[in-house]
mmCIF file of C-alpha atoms and ligand atoms in Angstrom:
data_model
loop_
_atom_site.group_PDB
_atom_site.id
_atom_site.type_symbol
_atom_site.label_atom_id
_atom_site.label_comp_id
_atom_site.label_asym_id
_atom_site.label_seq_id
_atom_site.Cartn_x
_atom_site.Cartn_y
_atom_site.Cartn_z
ATOM 1 C CA MET A 26 8.959 166.394 63.989
ATOM 2 C CA ILE A 27 10.009 166.275 60.179
ATOM 3 C CA PRO A 28 13.111 164.474 59.975
ATOM 4 C CA SER A 29 16.318 166.416 58.207
ATOM 5 C CA LEU A 30 17.637 166.291 54.648
ATOM 6 C CA PRO A 31 20.613 163.784 55.902
ATOM 7 C CA VAL A 32 17.324 161.716 57.220
ATOM 8 C CA LEU A 33 15.761 161.551 53.894
ATOM 9 C CA ALA A 34 19.239 161.405 52.113
ATOM 10 C CA LEU A 35 20.002 158.067 54.262
ATOM 11 C CA GLY A 36 16.507 156.648 53.008
ATOM 12 C CA LEU A 37 17.617 157.046 49.665
ATOM 13 C CA LEU A 38 21.103 155.566 49.206
ATOM 14 C CA ILE A 39 19.575 152.731 50.996
ATOM 15 C CA LEU A 40 17.126 152.927 48.023
ATOM 16 C CA ALA A 41 19.658 153.548 45.448
ATOM 17 C CA TRP A 42 22.299 150.469 47.138
ATOM 18 C CA GLY A 43 19.653 147.822 46.464
ATOM 19 C CA GLN A 44 20.386 146.462 49.784
ATOM 20 C CA THR A 45 18.244 144.664 52.186
ATOM 21 C CA PHE A 46 17.380 147.655 54.033
ATOM 22 C CA GLN A 47 13.712 148.905 53.625
ATOM 23 C CA PHE A 48 13.134 152.224 52.325
ATOM 24 C CA GLN A 49 11.867 154.069 54.246
ATOM 25 C CA ASP A 50 8.215 155.489 53.239
ATOM 26 C CA SER A 51 6.892 156.225 56.335
ATOM 27 C CA VAL A 52 10.032 158.831 56.601
ATOM 28 C CA PHE A 53 9.526 160.220 53.192
ATOM 29 C CA ILE A 54 5.925 160.250 54.149
ATOM 30 C CA GLN A 55 6.447 162.356 56.998
ATOM 31 C CA PHE A 56 9.034 164.809 55.648
ATOM 32 C CA LEU A 57 6.062 165.793 52.892
ATOM 33 C CA GLY A 58 4.111 167.111 55.555
ATOM 34 C CA LEU A 59 1.858 163.369 55.562
ATOM 35 C CA ASP A 60 0.422 161.295 58.196
ATOM 36 C CA LYS A 61 -0.166 158.523 55.687
ATOM 37 C CA VAL A 62 -0.132 157.128 52.294
ATOM 38 C CA PRO A 63 -2.432 158.991 50.541
ATOM 39 C CA SER A 64 -4.846 156.366 48.362
ATOM 40 C CA PRO A 65 -7.564 158.727 46.631
ATOM 41 C CA GLN A 66 -10.252 156.784 45.108
ATOM 42 C CA LYS A 67 -10.070 158.823 41.871
ATOM 43 C CA PHE A 68 -7.771 161.783 40.274
ATOM 44 C CA GLN A 69 -9.429 165.275 40.545
ATOM 45 C CA PRO A 70 -8.891 167.635 37.712
ATOM 46 C CA VAL A 71 -6.041 169.909 38.515
ATOM 47 C CA PRO A 72 -7.175 173.513 38.459
ATOM 48 C CA TYR A 73 -5.329 175.910 35.993
ATOM 49 C CA ILE A 74 -3.522 177.664 38.432
ATOM 50 C CA MET A 75 -1.943 174.575 39.847
ATOM 51 C CA ARG A 76 -1.048 173.683 36.199
ATOM 52 C CA LYS A 77 0.015 176.606 35.584
ATOM 53 C CA ILE A 78 2.863 177.325 38.698
ATOM 54 C CA PHE A 79 3.581 173.686 38.435
ATOM 55 C CA GLN A 80 4.391 173.713 35.043
ATOM 56 C CA TYR A 81 6.746 177.308 35.310
ATOM 57 C CA ARG A 82 8.843 176.142 38.292
ATOM 58 C CA GLU A 83 9.523 172.255 36.523
ATOM 59 C CA ALA A 84 10.478 174.636 33.282
ATOM 60 C CA ALA A 85 12.927 177.122 35.894
ATOM 61 C CA ALA A 86 14.286 173.757 37.440
ATOM 62 C CA ALA A 87 15.485 172.168 34.199
ATOM 63 C CA ALA A 88 16.994 175.547 33.466
ATOM 64 C CA GLY A 89 19.253 175.481 36.381
ATOM 65 C CA GLU A 90 17.177 178.875 37.170
ATOM 66 C CA SER A 91 17.160 179.615 41.055
ATOM 67 C CA GLN A 92 13.718 179.947 42.259
ATOM 68 C CA ASP A 93 12.323 180.379 46.047
ATOM 69 C CA SER A 94 10.151 177.380 46.950
ATOM 70 C CA CYS A 95 8.274 179.767 49.579
ATOM 71 C CA TYR A 96 6.811 182.493 47.249
ATOM 72 C CA VAL A 97 4.297 181.385 45.236
ATOM 73 C CA LYS A 98 5.013 184.613 42.175
ATOM 74 C CA ASP A 99 1.398 183.764 40.287
ATOM 75 C CA LEU A 100 -0.240 185.123 43.396
ATOM 76 C CA GLY A 101 2.243 187.202 44.628
ATOM 77 C CA VAL A 102 1.729 185.478 48.484
ATOM 78 C CA ARG A 103 4.127 183.776 50.332
ATOM 79 C CA GLY A 104 4.150 180.038 50.705
ATOM 80 C CA ASN A 105 4.892 176.887 49.592
ATOM 81 C CA VAL A 106 1.935 174.510 49.993
ATOM 82 C CA LEU A 107 -1.166 175.175 47.419
ATOM 83 C CA ARG A 108 -4.430 172.959 48.280
ATOM 84 C CA LEU A 109 -7.373 173.049 45.988
ATOM 85 C CA LEU A 110 -10.553 171.891 48.448
ATOM 86 C CA PRO A 111 -13.446 170.810 47.004
ATOM 87 C CA ASP A 112 -16.477 172.018 48.591
ATOM 88 C CA GLN A 113 -18.824 169.842 50.445
ATOM 89 C CA GLY A 114 -21.869 171.378 51.260
ATOM 90 C CA VAL A 115 -25.462 170.695 49.943
ATOM 91 C CA PHE A 116 -28.185 172.429 47.805
ATOM 92 C CA LEU A 117 -30.841 174.178 50.074
ATOM 93 C CA TYR A 118 -34.458 173.953 49.092
ATOM 94 C CA SER A 119 -36.460 176.727 50.741
ATOM 95 C CA LYS A 120 -40.227 176.250 50.313
ATOM 96 C CA GLN A 121 -40.761 180.109 51.990
ATOM 97 C CA PRO A 122 -43.447 181.822 49.691
ATOM 98 C CA SER A 123 -41.033 185.181 51.120
ATOM 99 C CA GLN A 124 -38.355 183.909 49.197
ATOM 100 C CA ALA A 125 -39.439 184.160 45.453
ATOM 101 C CA SER A 126 -37.009 186.020 43.936
ATOM 102 C CA CYS A 127 -34.335 183.562 45.316
ATOM 103 C CA CYS A 128 -32.891 181.395 42.457
ATOM 104 C CA LEU A 129 -30.346 179.292 44.529
ATOM 105 C CA GLU A 130 -29.129 178.576 47.702
ATOM 106 C CA LYS A 131 -26.472 176.708 49.023
ATOM 107 C CA LEU A 132 -24.648 175.036 52.112
ATOM 108 C CA LEU A 133 -20.870 175.653 50.943
ATOM 109 C CA TYR A 134 -18.564 173.392 53.034
ATOM 110 C CA PHE A 135 -14.346 173.491 52.890
ATOM 111 C CA ASN A 136 -12.996 171.065 55.605
ATOM 112 C CA LEU A 137 -9.435 172.789 56.303
ATOM 113 C CA SER A 138 -8.874 169.940 58.446
ATOM 114 C CA THR A 139 -5.428 169.027 55.994
ATOM 115 C CA THR A 140 -3.384 171.919 57.286
ATOM 116 C CA LYS A 141 -0.927 171.402 60.079
ATOM 117 C CA ASP A 142 -1.256 172.919 63.140
ATOM 118 C CA LYS A 143 2.214 175.307 62.586
ATOM 119 C CA GLU A 144 1.518 175.865 58.977
ATOM 120 C CA GLN A 145 0.584 179.519 58.311
ATOM 121 C CA LEU A 146 -2.169 180.658 56.025
ATOM 122 C CA THR A 147 -1.146 183.384 53.411
ATOM 123 C CA MET A 148 -4.215 183.218 51.441
ATOM 124 C CA ALA A 149 -7.889 182.114 50.997
ATOM 125 C CA GLN A 150 -9.949 182.225 47.501
ATOM 126 C CA LEU A 151 -12.925 180.966 47.022
ATOM 127 C CA GLY A 152 -13.847 180.089 43.308
ATOM 128 C CA LEU A 153 -17.250 180.034 42.183
ATOM 129 C CA ASP A 154 -17.620 178.592 38.908
ATOM 130 C CA LEU A 155 -20.970 179.340 37.288
ATOM 131 C CA GLY A 156 -20.448 177.386 34.189
ATOM 132 C CA PRO A 157 -19.884 177.954 30.312
ATOM 133 C CA SER A 158 -20.818 181.069 28.820
ATOM 134 C CA THR A 159 -24.248 180.568 26.997
ATOM 135 C CA TYR A 160 -25.086 181.918 23.548
ATOM 136 C CA TYR A 161 -28.697 182.687 24.606
ATOM 137 C CA ASN A 162 -29.641 185.924 26.619
ATOM 138 C CA PRO A 163 -29.037 185.460 30.230
ATOM 139 C CA GLY A 164 -31.470 187.098 31.244
ATOM 140 C CA PRO A 165 -32.373 189.145 34.205
ATOM 141 C CA ASP A 166 -29.408 190.641 36.843
ATOM 142 C CA LEU A 167 -28.613 188.008 39.423
ATOM 143 C CA GLU A 168 -27.312 189.164 42.753
ATOM 144 C CA LEU A 169 -24.801 186.986 45.105
ATOM 145 C CA ALA A 170 -25.015 187.037 48.551
ATOM 146 C CA LEU A 171 -22.012 185.314 51.225
ATOM 147 C CA SER A 172 -22.621 184.912 54.777
ATOM 148 C CA LEU A 173 -21.309 182.723 57.257
ATOM 149 C CA VAL A 174 -23.525 180.328 58.754
ATOM 150 C CA ARG A 175 -23.914 180.923 62.575
ATOM 151 C CA GLU A 176 -25.729 177.493 63.028
ATOM 152 C CA PRO A 177 -25.589 174.267 60.876
ATOM 153 C CA PRO A 178 -28.734 172.724 59.860
ATOM 154 C CA GLY A 179 -29.957 170.006 62.007
ATOM 155 C CA TRP A 180 -32.234 168.563 64.824
ATOM 156 C CA GLY A 181 -34.987 169.374 63.356
ATOM 157 C CA ARG A 182 -34.005 172.703 61.552
ATOM 158 C CA SER A 183 -33.240 171.660 57.923
ATOM 159 C CA PHE A 184 -32.179 175.056 57.173
ATOM 160 C CA PRO A 185 -29.070 177.041 58.200
ATOM 161 C CA LYS A 186 -28.818 179.783 60.359
ATOM 162 C CA PRO A 187 -27.080 182.291 57.955
ATOM 163 C CA GLY A 188 -25.340 185.095 59.806
ATOM 164 C CA LYS A 189 -24.353 188.768 58.485
ATOM 165 C CA VAL A 190 -24.347 188.972 54.647
ATOM 166 C CA PHE A 191 -20.177 189.842 54.133
ATOM 167 C CA VAL A 192 -20.013 189.483 50.230
ATOM 168 C CA LEU A 193 -22.995 191.047 48.034
ATOM 169 C CA GLN A 194 -22.980 191.446 43.953
ATOM 170 C CA THR A 195 -24.427 191.617 41.001
ATOM 171 C CA VAL A 196 -23.963 189.195 39.002
ATOM 172 C CA PRO A 197 -25.089 190.768 35.735
ATOM 173 C CA TRP A 198 -23.713 187.830 33.172
ATOM 174 C CA PRO A 199 -23.876 184.542 35.134
ATOM 175 C CA GLN A 200 -21.150 182.140 33.624
ATOM 176 C CA GLY A 201 -17.240 182.200 34.931
ATOM 177 C CA VAL A 202 -15.542 181.893 37.761
ATOM 178 C CA LEU A 203 -15.846 184.634 40.186
ATOM 179 C CA HIS A 204 -13.370 184.759 42.895
ATOM 180 C CA PHE A 205 -13.862 186.032 46.508
ATOM 181 C CA ASN A 206 -11.183 186.419 49.442
ATOM 182 C CA LEU A 207 -11.817 184.745 52.524
ATOM 183 C CA LEU A 208 -8.505 184.978 54.293
ATOM 184 C CA HIS A 209 -9.940 186.476 57.548
ATOM 185 C CA VAL A 210 -12.566 183.949 57.499
ATOM 186 C CA ALA A 211 -10.553 180.868 57.021
ATOM 187 C CA LYS A 212 -7.741 181.905 59.158
ATOM 188 C CA ASP A 213 -10.788 182.156 61.771
ATOM 189 C CA TRP A 214 -11.748 178.549 61.115
ATOM 190 C CA ASN A 215 -8.361 177.611 61.408
ATOM 191 C CA ASP A 216 -7.392 178.575 64.698
ATOM 192 C CA ASN A 217 -11.445 177.646 65.651
ATOM 193 C CA PRO A 218 -12.342 174.696 64.039
ATOM 194 C CA GLN A 219 -15.704 174.544 65.790
ATOM 195 C CA LYS A 220 -16.397 177.850 64.488
ATOM 196 C CA ASN A 221 -16.164 176.413 60.602
ATOM 197 C CA SER A 222 -20.440 175.540 60.014
ATOM 198 C CA GLY A 223 -19.677 176.477 56.220
ATOM 199 C CA LEU A 224 -21.162 179.525 54.197
ATOM 200 C CA PHE A 225 -24.457 180.467 52.565
ATOM 201 C CA LEU A 226 -24.657 181.401 49.003
ATOM 202 C CA GLU A 227 -27.898 182.785 47.513
ATOM 203 C CA ILE A 228 -28.201 183.656 44.066
ATOM 204 C CA ARG A 229 -31.161 185.828 44.423
ATOM 205 C CA VAL A 230 -33.360 187.556 41.366
ATOM 206 C CA LYS A 231 -32.730 191.253 41.095
ATOM 207 C CA GLY A 232 -36.264 193.024 40.825
ATOM 208 C CA ASP A 233 -39.205 191.424 40.972
ATOM 209 C CA ARG A 234 -39.683 188.643 38.646
ATOM 210 C CA ASP A 235 -40.155 185.487 40.031
ATOM 211 C CA PRO A 236 -38.810 182.248 38.832
ATOM 212 C CA GLY A 237 -41.433 180.513 39.582
ATOM 213 C CA VAL A 238 -43.931 182.204 37.243
ATOM 214 C CA ASP A 239 -40.643 183.403 34.129
ATOM 215 C CA SER A 240 -39.733 180.803 32.447
ATOM 216 C CA GLN A 241 -36.309 182.015 31.173
ATOM 217 C CA LEU A 242 -35.492 182.397 34.509
ATOM 218 C CA LYS A 243 -36.317 179.414 35.500
ATOM 219 C CA ASP A 244 -34.088 177.723 32.729
ATOM 220 C CA THR A 245 -31.204 180.295 34.059
ATOM 221 C CA CYS A 246 -31.741 179.119 37.648
ATOM 222 C CA ALA A 247 -31.441 175.290 36.750
ATOM 223 C CA ARG A 248 -28.470 175.894 35.086
ATOM 224 C CA LEU A 249 -26.964 177.617 37.585
ATOM 225 C CA ARG A 250 -27.634 174.774 39.965
ATOM 226 C CA ARG A 251 -26.312 172.424 37.276
ATOM 227 C CA SER A 252 -23.063 173.893 36.515
ATOM 228 C CA LEU A 253 -22.430 175.544 39.812
ATOM 229 C CA HIS A 254 -18.449 174.789 41.481
ATOM 230 C CA ALA A 255 -17.459 176.199 44.342
ATOM 231 C CA SER A 256 -13.711 175.254 45.344
ATOM 232 C CA LEU A 257 -11.220 176.744 47.778
ATOM 233 C CA LEU A 258 -7.566 177.684 47.125
ATOM 234 C CA LEU A 259 -5.367 178.125 50.259
ATOM 235 C CA VAL A 260 -1.742 178.526 50.412
ATOM 236 C CA THR A 261 0.438 177.960 53.370
ATOM 237 C CA LEU A 262 3.794 178.495 54.765
ATOM 238 C CA SER A 263 5.550 175.896 56.413
ATOM 239 C CA PRO A 264 7.896 177.485 59.451
ATOM 240 C CA GLU A 265 10.311 174.460 58.777
ATOM 241 C CA GLN A 266 10.736 174.489 55.493
ATOM 242 C CA CYS A 267 10.340 178.248 54.663
ATOM 243 C CA GLY A 268 11.884 179.655 58.413
ATOM 244 C CA PRO A 269 14.761 182.009 58.218
ATOM 245 C CA SER A 270 17.241 179.416 59.254
ATOM 246 C CA SER A 271 15.805 176.688 56.902
ATOM 247 C CA ARG A 272 18.483 177.856 54.314
ATOM 248 C CA LYS A 273 21.809 177.802 56.091
ATOM 249 C CA ARG A 274 23.986 175.818 54.694
ATOM 250 C CA ARG A 275 26.779 173.600 56.007
ATOM 251 C CA ALA A 276 30.222 175.219 54.626
ATOM 252 C CA ALA A 277 31.951 172.787 52.608
ATOM 253 C CA ILE A 278 34.642 172.694 49.769
ATOM 254 C CA PRO A 279 33.388 171.641 47.025
ATOM 255 C CA ALA A 280 34.441 168.950 45.143
ATOM 256 C CA PRO A 281 36.324 168.505 42.411
ATOM 257 C CA GLN A 282 34.394 169.419 39.048
ATOM 258 C CA ALA A 283 35.933 166.074 37.220
ATOM 259 C CA PRO A 284 35.959 163.640 40.055
ATOM 260 C CA CYS A 285 38.488 160.459 40.374
ATOM 261 C CA LYS A 286 36.905 157.407 41.036
ATOM 262 C CA ASN A 287 36.299 157.314 44.816
ATOM 263 C CA LEU A 288 36.692 161.132 45.900
ATOM 264 C CA CYS A 289 33.801 162.569 46.972
ATOM 265 C CA HIS A 290 31.050 163.464 44.343
ATOM 266 C CA ARG A 291 27.621 163.762 42.980
ATOM 267 C CA HIS A 292 26.402 160.424 41.788
ATOM 268 C CA GLN A 293 23.144 160.369 39.596
ATOM 269 C CA LEU A 294 20.069 158.853 41.826
ATOM 270 C CA PHE A 295 16.679 158.920 39.870
ATOM 271 C CA ILE A 296 13.385 158.567 42.369
ATOM 272 C CA SER A 297 10.988 156.860 40.483
ATOM 273 C CA PHE A 298 7.830 157.400 42.335
ATOM 274 C CA GLN A 299 5.945 154.500 39.951
ATOM 275 C CA ASP A 300 8.937 151.755 41.660
ATOM 276 C CA LEU A 301 7.590 153.251 45.154
ATOM 277 C CA GLY A 302 3.762 152.767 43.918
ATOM 278 C CA TRP A 303 3.269 156.482 45.192
ATOM 279 C CA HIS A 304 1.962 157.409 41.124
ATOM 280 C CA LYS A 305 -1.284 156.534 42.667
ATOM 281 C CA TRP A 306 -1.572 159.315 44.599
ATOM 282 C CA ILE A 307 1.024 161.643 42.887
ATOM 283 C CA ILE A 308 0.049 163.641 40.018
ATOM 284 C CA ALA A 309 2.908 165.134 38.612
ATOM 285 C CA PRO A 310 5.972 164.697 38.503
ATOM 286 C CA ARG A 311 6.839 160.912 37.879
ATOM 287 C CA GLY A 312 9.833 161.225 39.592
ATOM 288 C CA PHE A 313 12.832 163.666 39.764
ATOM 289 C CA MET A 314 16.867 163.094 39.602
ATOM 290 C CA ALA A 315 17.689 162.958 43.583
ATOM 291 C CA ASN A 316 21.435 162.334 42.955
ATOM 292 C CA TYR A 317 23.671 161.874 46.187
ATOM 293 C CA CYS A 318 27.065 162.184 47.238
ATOM 294 C CA HIS A 319 29.305 159.594 48.075
ATOM 295 C CA GLY A 320 33.135 159.451 48.014
ATOM 296 C CA GLU A 321 36.298 159.715 50.441
ATOM 297 C CA CYS A 322 37.696 163.250 51.885
ATOM 298 C CA PRO A 323 41.277 162.826 51.804
ATOM 299 C CA PHE A 324 43.081 165.612 53.560
ATOM 300 C CA SER A 325 44.707 166.339 50.183
ATOM 301 C CA LEU A 326 41.500 167.181 48.693
ATOM 302 C CA THR A 327 40.314 169.197 50.993
ATOM 303 C CA THR A 328 43.432 171.009 51.421
ATOM 304 C CA SER A 329 44.343 171.457 47.448
ATOM 305 C CA LEU A 330 41.615 174.162 47.604
ATOM 306 C CA ASN A 331 42.282 177.428 49.297
ATOM 307 C CA SER A 332 39.011 177.781 51.763
ATOM 308 C CA SER A 333 39.364 179.296 55.097
ATOM 309 C CA ASN A 334 36.329 177.183 56.447
ATOM 310 C CA TYR A 335 35.405 174.384 58.779
ATOM 311 C CA ALA A 336 36.245 171.528 56.833
ATOM 312 C CA PHE A 337 39.753 172.499 56.216
ATOM 313 C CA MET A 338 40.249 173.206 59.856
ATOM 314 C CA GLN A 339 38.544 169.772 60.493
ATOM 315 C CA ALA A 340 41.156 167.850 58.138
ATOM 316 C CA LEU A 341 44.225 169.922 59.378
ATOM 317 C CA MET A 342 42.853 168.706 62.890
ATOM 318 C CA GLN A 343 42.087 164.944 61.684
ATOM 319 C CA ALA A 344 45.908 164.928 60.274
ATOM 320 C CA VAL A 345 47.322 165.389 63.629
ATOM 321 C CA ASP A 346 44.704 164.028 66.014
ATOM 322 C CA PRO A 347 43.344 161.024 64.008
ATOM 323 C CA GLU A 348 40.137 160.614 66.772
ATOM 324 C CA ILE A 349 38.657 163.775 65.184
ATOM 325 C CA PRO A 350 36.495 162.351 61.788
ATOM 326 C CA GLN A 351 37.259 163.275 58.327
ATOM 327 C CA ALA A 352 35.793 165.352 56.366
ATOM 328 C CA VAL A 353 32.527 163.593 54.612
ATOM 329 C CA CYS A 354 31.154 163.818 51.470
ATOM 330 C CA ILE A 355 27.554 166.240 51.633
ATOM 331 C CA PRO A 356 25.299 167.986 49.394
ATOM 332 C CA ILE A 357 26.844 171.692 49.283
ATOM 333 C CA LYS A 358 24.055 172.652 46.481
ATOM 334 C CA LEU A 359 20.366 171.477 46.259
ATOM 335 C CA SER A 360 17.535 172.830 44.650
ATOM 336 C CA PRO A 361 13.752 172.334 45.470
ATOM 337 C CA ILE A 362 11.296 170.193 43.607
ATOM 338 C CA SER A 363 7.451 170.775 42.876
ATOM 339 C CA MET A 364 4.929 168.082 43.560
ATOM 340 C CA LEU A 365 1.506 167.956 42.639
ATOM 341 C CA TYR A 366 -0.359 165.394 44.561
ATOM 342 C CA GLN A 367 -3.893 164.438 46.004
ATOM 343 C CA ASP A 368 -4.504 163.636 49.208
ATOM 344 C CA ASN A 369 -7.308 161.302 51.054
ATOM 345 C CA ASN A 370 -9.915 164.592 50.988
ATOM 346 C CA ASP A 371 -9.615 164.497 47.290
ATOM 347 C CA ASN A 372 -7.562 167.976 48.235
ATOM 348 C CA VAL A 373 -5.498 168.370 45.213
ATOM 349 C CA ILE A 374 -2.290 169.776 46.735
ATOM 350 C CA LEU A 375 0.937 171.638 45.034
ATOM 351 C CA ARG A 376 3.445 171.860 47.535
ATOM 352 C CA HIS A 377 7.403 173.105 47.137
ATOM 353 C CA TYR A 378 9.893 171.062 48.518
ATOM 354 C CA GLU A 379 13.197 172.654 49.426
ATOM 355 C CA ASP A 380 16.633 171.033 48.843
ATOM 356 C CA MET A 381 15.481 167.899 47.040
ATOM 357 C CA VAL A 382 17.757 167.527 44.297
ATOM 358 C CA VAL A 383 21.614 167.616 45.014
ATOM 359 C CA ASP A 384 22.973 169.796 42.325
ATOM 360 C CA GLU A 385 27.014 169.764 44.379
ATOM 361 C CA CYS A 386 28.315 167.490 46.617
ATOM 362 C CA GLY A 387 32.050 168.527 49.007
ATOM 363 C CA CYS A 388 33.174 167.937 51.929
ATOM 364 C CA GLY A 389 32.349 169.065 55.285
HETATM 365 C C1 LIG B 6 -12.786 166.685 58.312
HETATM 366 O O1 LIG B 6 -11.425 165.526 57.545
HETATM 367 C C2 LIG B 6 -10.733 165.048 58.393
HETATM 368 C C3 LIG B 6 -9.798 164.254 57.891
HETATM 369 O O2 LIG B 6 -10.217 163.394 57.104
HETATM 370 C C4 LIG B 6 -12.358 163.897 58.916
HETATM 371 O O3 LIG B 6 -11.674 163.360 60.417
HETATM 372 C C5 LIG B 6 -13.289 164.881 59.710
HETATM 373 O O4 LIG B 6 -14.123 164.387 60.073
HETATM 374 C C6 LIG B 6 -13.629 166.130 58.761
HETATM 375 N N1 LIG B 6 -14.904 166.847 58.785
HETATM 376 C C7 LIG B 6 -15.953 166.935 58.842
HETATM 377 C C8 LIG B 6 -17.225 167.742 58.831
HETATM 378 O O5 LIG B 6 -16.323 166.769 57.656
HETATM 379 C C1 LIG B 7 45.175 179.900 47.176
HETATM 380 O O1 LIG B 7 45.747 181.564 47.738
HETATM 381 C C2 LIG B 7 47.110 181.840 47.782
HETATM 382 C C3 LIG B 7 47.185 183.296 48.676
HETATM 383 O O2 LIG B 7 45.968 183.787 48.697
HETATM 384 C C4 LIG B 7 47.312 181.842 46.051
HETATM 385 O O3 LIG B 7 48.755 182.541 45.792
HETATM 386 C C5 LIG B 7 46.593 180.664 44.906
HETATM 387 O O4 LIG B 7 46.844 180.830 44.066
HETATM 388 C C6 LIG B 7 45.507 180.225 45.764
HETATM 389 N N1 LIG B 7 45.578 178.725 44.689
HETATM 390 C C7 LIG B 7 44.366 178.584 44.340
HETATM 391 C C8 LIG B 7 44.592 177.117 43.917
HETATM 392 O O5 LIG B 7 43.628 179.129 44.153
#
């Protein structure tokens, strides 16, 4: 169960007051949708698309623009978590003479276990980076074939058993990144993890040239094997954070803009990830201005503003019956932040979190 914002706010307040209480690391970690504090061995390069989205979001937040954290504009899909999974597969070397036209064979494997059960997969894009451009004649046309692995290699068999080819395309100029939509495949893997035995990637030479004899072809294939880099970009939607009820706000009266000293108003609070020791896994930002609400909500303040909302009624009732608690100082306008981080599986994750920054406080 992900704790609600008040729990988080409490944690932050405790931190802000610097009292003897310990900041609840675990609470915040859970809130971020993680099981434990990640401790990656080394930082992975952040893919261009994630950097771009992160920078765009930061700029929008700085400009005070409202943004939908549950929609990824650059990709045109709904989602609040972006993950880049590195390929954990291996190159295969077949020695069968019938495979003379084979240039490269690789088992691609992506461990999808980091996605949570409740997350809804909205995009899965395989990226095959064939390496930098070359200035020399790229040589013959190559053909790329992708199939699902039906049975992984093992127990006496060094080769996986590939299923039906579902992508077959000509690669006239083997360089740059090729993208393939794997949403259906990834959904199936997500629902049935035991079915995920990986993908079988084969790059073949069209025609009847033989890389074993043709030296230019041999060079091209060797270069491809050196530079080939595969990754899987996943976009998911967390129902807890992007469900229909997640944007509901408690009705509250906004506190005055120029606050009296003890009256309910917004206080500045910067959460530094460095101070928490989280810079070891959070790539960006270095921290964020979370702020918090604190102050009194006396009857005079609640009634001084015209409002027919619940807080007004509560204040009214409290004046009559002291048993009824006073309205409290709470956030009434919040904005999201984006975080780029890395988990223990070397996945780079970009995630948007709703309601992380207190913009306005009020009595409610
Ligand atoms: C996938 O990752 C999980 C969590 O790190 C791990 O427990 C599991 O063994 C991995 N699966 C494979 C097949 O590598
Ligand atoms: C409150 O509402 C009344 C009646 O609509 C109006 O006359 C008055 O000016 C309002 N006061 C403020 C502070 O907006």
